[in-house]
Each structure stands twice: as structure tokens, then as C-alpha cells.
Amino acid sequence: MTQDLFQIAGKTYGSRLLVGTGKYKDFAETRAAIDASGAEIVTVAIRRVNIGQTAGEPSLLDYLPPSEFTYLPNTAGCYSADDAIRTLRLARELLDDHKLVKLEVLGDPQTLYPNVRETLKAAEVLVKEGFDVMVYTSDDPIVARELEQIGCCAIMPLASLIGSGMGILNPWNLRLIIEQSKVPVLVDAGVGTASDATIGMELGCDGVLMNTAIAGARDPIRMAHAMKLAVEAGREAFLAGRMPKKLYSGDPSSPLAGLIAAK
Ligand SMILES: CC(=O)[C@@H](O)[C@H](O)COP(=O)(O)O
């Protein structure tokens, strides 16, 4: 079997599942779910989760030490390029000159849909400042191409709205983005259950980023494990290459030669 490396900004990872750290009961549950998911990259909303900004409060860093996980600070809650840039500069300070970030600039609080104009603006600045930018975007292949040209190290189109659990709404657009991209493409946001993650991977995504599907499950730890298996299964199926689709007709599974004659 050929080696199947997953690389982001020059670093190799064993898991293609990236997970968020929000919406859990407490940091202990966050840690248990992330362990069950096998994720190595964890994203953290700098504006919402304490990683040292608020002295005296419990810090996520105590539960998910940066020596064990790759942090992916994100700009959740930012609605302008300026806000997002400021937030990621703060993250870089808090996390010792950390460069790998997730850029998301949202359009409005109802849909949380990406504002692509502000996203492109922020990406330009952040890439110039030396950040490795994994970018959350719409499933528009033209915007995805522009973000890659700017120098983003991963393109992360939504499956559907953040937190909606609606799954992959436009597999065809995802396919176009995957086919044209030279950097990794990860589906981000909207995964509802394990099969959504598998479909994303079967389409050829390099990875999946999710939060709510795990944290919002009745049993988050168990769902985290399901997502680990789902991403692995989808990747294996993609690499194996699915059987060709045919017109709708039957095809016997067993050999036709040497049939025992009926008496
Ligand atoms: C955690 C994070 O970065 C979210 O903004 C992300 O987009 C996940 O979305 P879901 O919660 O829908 O999985």
C-alpha cells in the first residue's frame, strides 16, 4: 500500500479529522472527545475560549497542551477583515509566534455565511505577514482559486451553514474545488453525522473540520469516535476508487461459467 501523507503547511499529520473545541460541557469533556476523535489539529475560537487572555480562569491550554496538539486559532465571531487580522495577531502572541491559523470572516450572525470580500482582504494581509492560512470559504470555485493564488495553505469550503448539521449541500461544487486545487481542501462546517464526513472524503477532500456534530451529539465521546472511523473509511474508499456506475440493471455477483445444470 502506498503511503498516504496528509500535510498542512509542511507538517505531516496522521489524522485527517480536525475538530473544534467549543460547545462542550467543560474542558474535561472537550479533552475526552478529542482523544476519541484521534484529531491532532484542534481549532480554538480566540474570541471565545481562554488560552491565556483571561488570567485566573481555566485555560484550554491546561487540558490540550500545545505539546500534544497542533493549535489552529480561528477568527469565529469576526465580521470584518480588520477584526480577523487583529484576532490572529493576538493568537500569534498568545501562542508563542504560532503561524498556522484558520481564517473565517462571517457575513452575518443569522447565517454565519462567509463574507468572501473581507475574507480575501484578510487573507492577503495575513499571508504577507507570514501566517499559514487555512481559510473557511463558500463553495464557490472561483473564490477558492483566488484564495489559493493569494497563498492560503488550505481551502476549507463549507458543507452547509456552521452549526446547521445539514451535511454536504453541493457536492458538485466541492468536486470542482478539489479538482482545481493544489493545496489541501477540507470540508468545514455543517457536518451533521458520520456519513456526511465519509461523503466529503469520498469526494476527494483531504480532510474534514467539524465541531457541532460531535459536541452536540447525545454522547459526544462516542460520536467523536464515529467521526474518526467515518473520515478513515471515506479516505480509504476514495483511494480504493469506487466501482464504475452503470445504467440501472442487475449484474450477478458470482461467476457465470461452470453452472451446475438443473435436472
Ligand atoms: C469550530 C469552527 O471552526 C467552526 O467555525 C467550524 O466551521 C465548524 O462548524 P460546525 O460546528 O458546523 O462543524
GROMACS .gro file of N, CA, C and O and ligand atoms in nm, residues 20 43 74 102 104 162-163 188-190 209-212, ligand 1:
model
   69
   20GLY      N    1  -1.319   2.117   1.643
   20GLY     CA    2  -1.333   2.239   1.721
   20GLY      C    3  -1.337   2.207   1.869
   20GLY      O    4  -1.352   2.091   1.909
   43THR      N    5  -0.903   2.334   1.660
   43THR     CA    6  -0.923   2.475   1.635
   43THR      C    7  -0.986   2.542   1.756
   43THR      O    8  -1.067   2.480   1.827
   74ASN      N    9  -0.876   3.030   1.549
   74ASN     CA   10  -0.966   3.076   1.444
   74ASN      C   11  -1.032   3.208   1.481
   74ASN      O   12  -1.028   3.252   1.596
  102LYS      N   13  -0.671   2.952   1.129
  102LYS     CA   14  -0.790   2.938   1.047
  102LYS      C   15  -0.857   3.074   1.036
  102LYS      O   16  -0.900   3.133   1.136
  104GLU      N   17  -1.167   3.287   0.928
  104GLU     CA   18  -1.308   3.290   0.886
  104GLU      C   19  -1.360   3.430   0.912
  104GLU      O   20  -1.347   3.484   1.020
  162ILE      N   21  -2.257   2.683   0.930
  162ILE     CA   22  -2.194   2.645   1.057
  162ILE      C   23  -2.303   2.608   1.158
  162ILE      O   24  -2.399   2.683   1.177
  163GLY      N   25  -2.285   2.493   1.220
  163GLY     CA   26  -2.377   2.452   1.327
  163GLY      C   27  -2.510   2.399   1.279
  163GLY      O   28  -2.594   2.362   1.360
  188ASP      N   29  -1.549   2.208   0.575
  188ASP     CA   30  -1.553   2.273   0.707
  188ASP      C   31  -1.694   2.327   0.731
  188ASP      O   32  -1.742   2.409   0.653
  189ALA      N   33  -1.755   2.283   0.835
  189ALA     CA   34  -1.884   2.335   0.879
  189ALA      C   35  -2.003   2.265   0.815
  189ALA      O   36  -2.004   2.239   0.695
  190GLY      N   37  -2.100   2.235   0.899
  190GLY     CA   38  -2.226   2.179   0.850
  190GLY      C   39  -2.236   2.028   0.855
  190GLY      O   40  -2.342   1.973   0.825
  209LEU      N   41  -1.319   1.932   0.885
  209LEU     CA   42  -1.317   2.006   1.012
  209LEU      C   43  -1.460   2.015   1.063
  209LEU      O   44  -1.550   2.053   0.989
  210MET      N   45  -1.477   1.979   1.190
  210MET     CA   46  -1.613   1.984   1.246
  210MET      C   47  -1.609   2.015   1.394
  210MET      O   48  -1.509   1.993   1.461
  211ASN      N   49  -1.722   2.060   1.444
  211ASN     CA   50  -1.737   2.086   1.587
  211ASN      C   51  -1.874   2.038   1.638
  211ASN      O   52  -1.885   1.948   1.721
  212THR      N   53  -1.979   2.101   1.584
  212THR     CA   54  -2.111   2.080   1.643
  212THR      C   55  -2.158   1.935   1.635
  212THR      O   56  -2.224   1.886   1.727
  264LIG     C1   57  -1.503   2.521   1.507
  264LIG     C2   58  -1.506   2.601   1.386
  264LIG     O1   59  -1.407   2.644   1.335
  264LIG     C3   60  -1.640   2.627   1.327
  264LIG     O2   61  -1.647   2.759   1.289
  264LIG     C4   62  -1.648   2.532   1.214
  264LIG     O3   63  -1.673   2.594   1.098
  264LIG     C5   64  -1.730   2.411   1.247
  264LIG     O4   65  -1.862   2.415   1.206
  264LIG     P1   66  -1.963   2.304   1.261
  264LIG     O5   67  -1.984   2.337   1.404
  264LIG     O6   68  -2.086   2.315   1.177
  264LIG     O7   69  -1.895   2.171   1.245
   0.00000   0.00000   0.00000
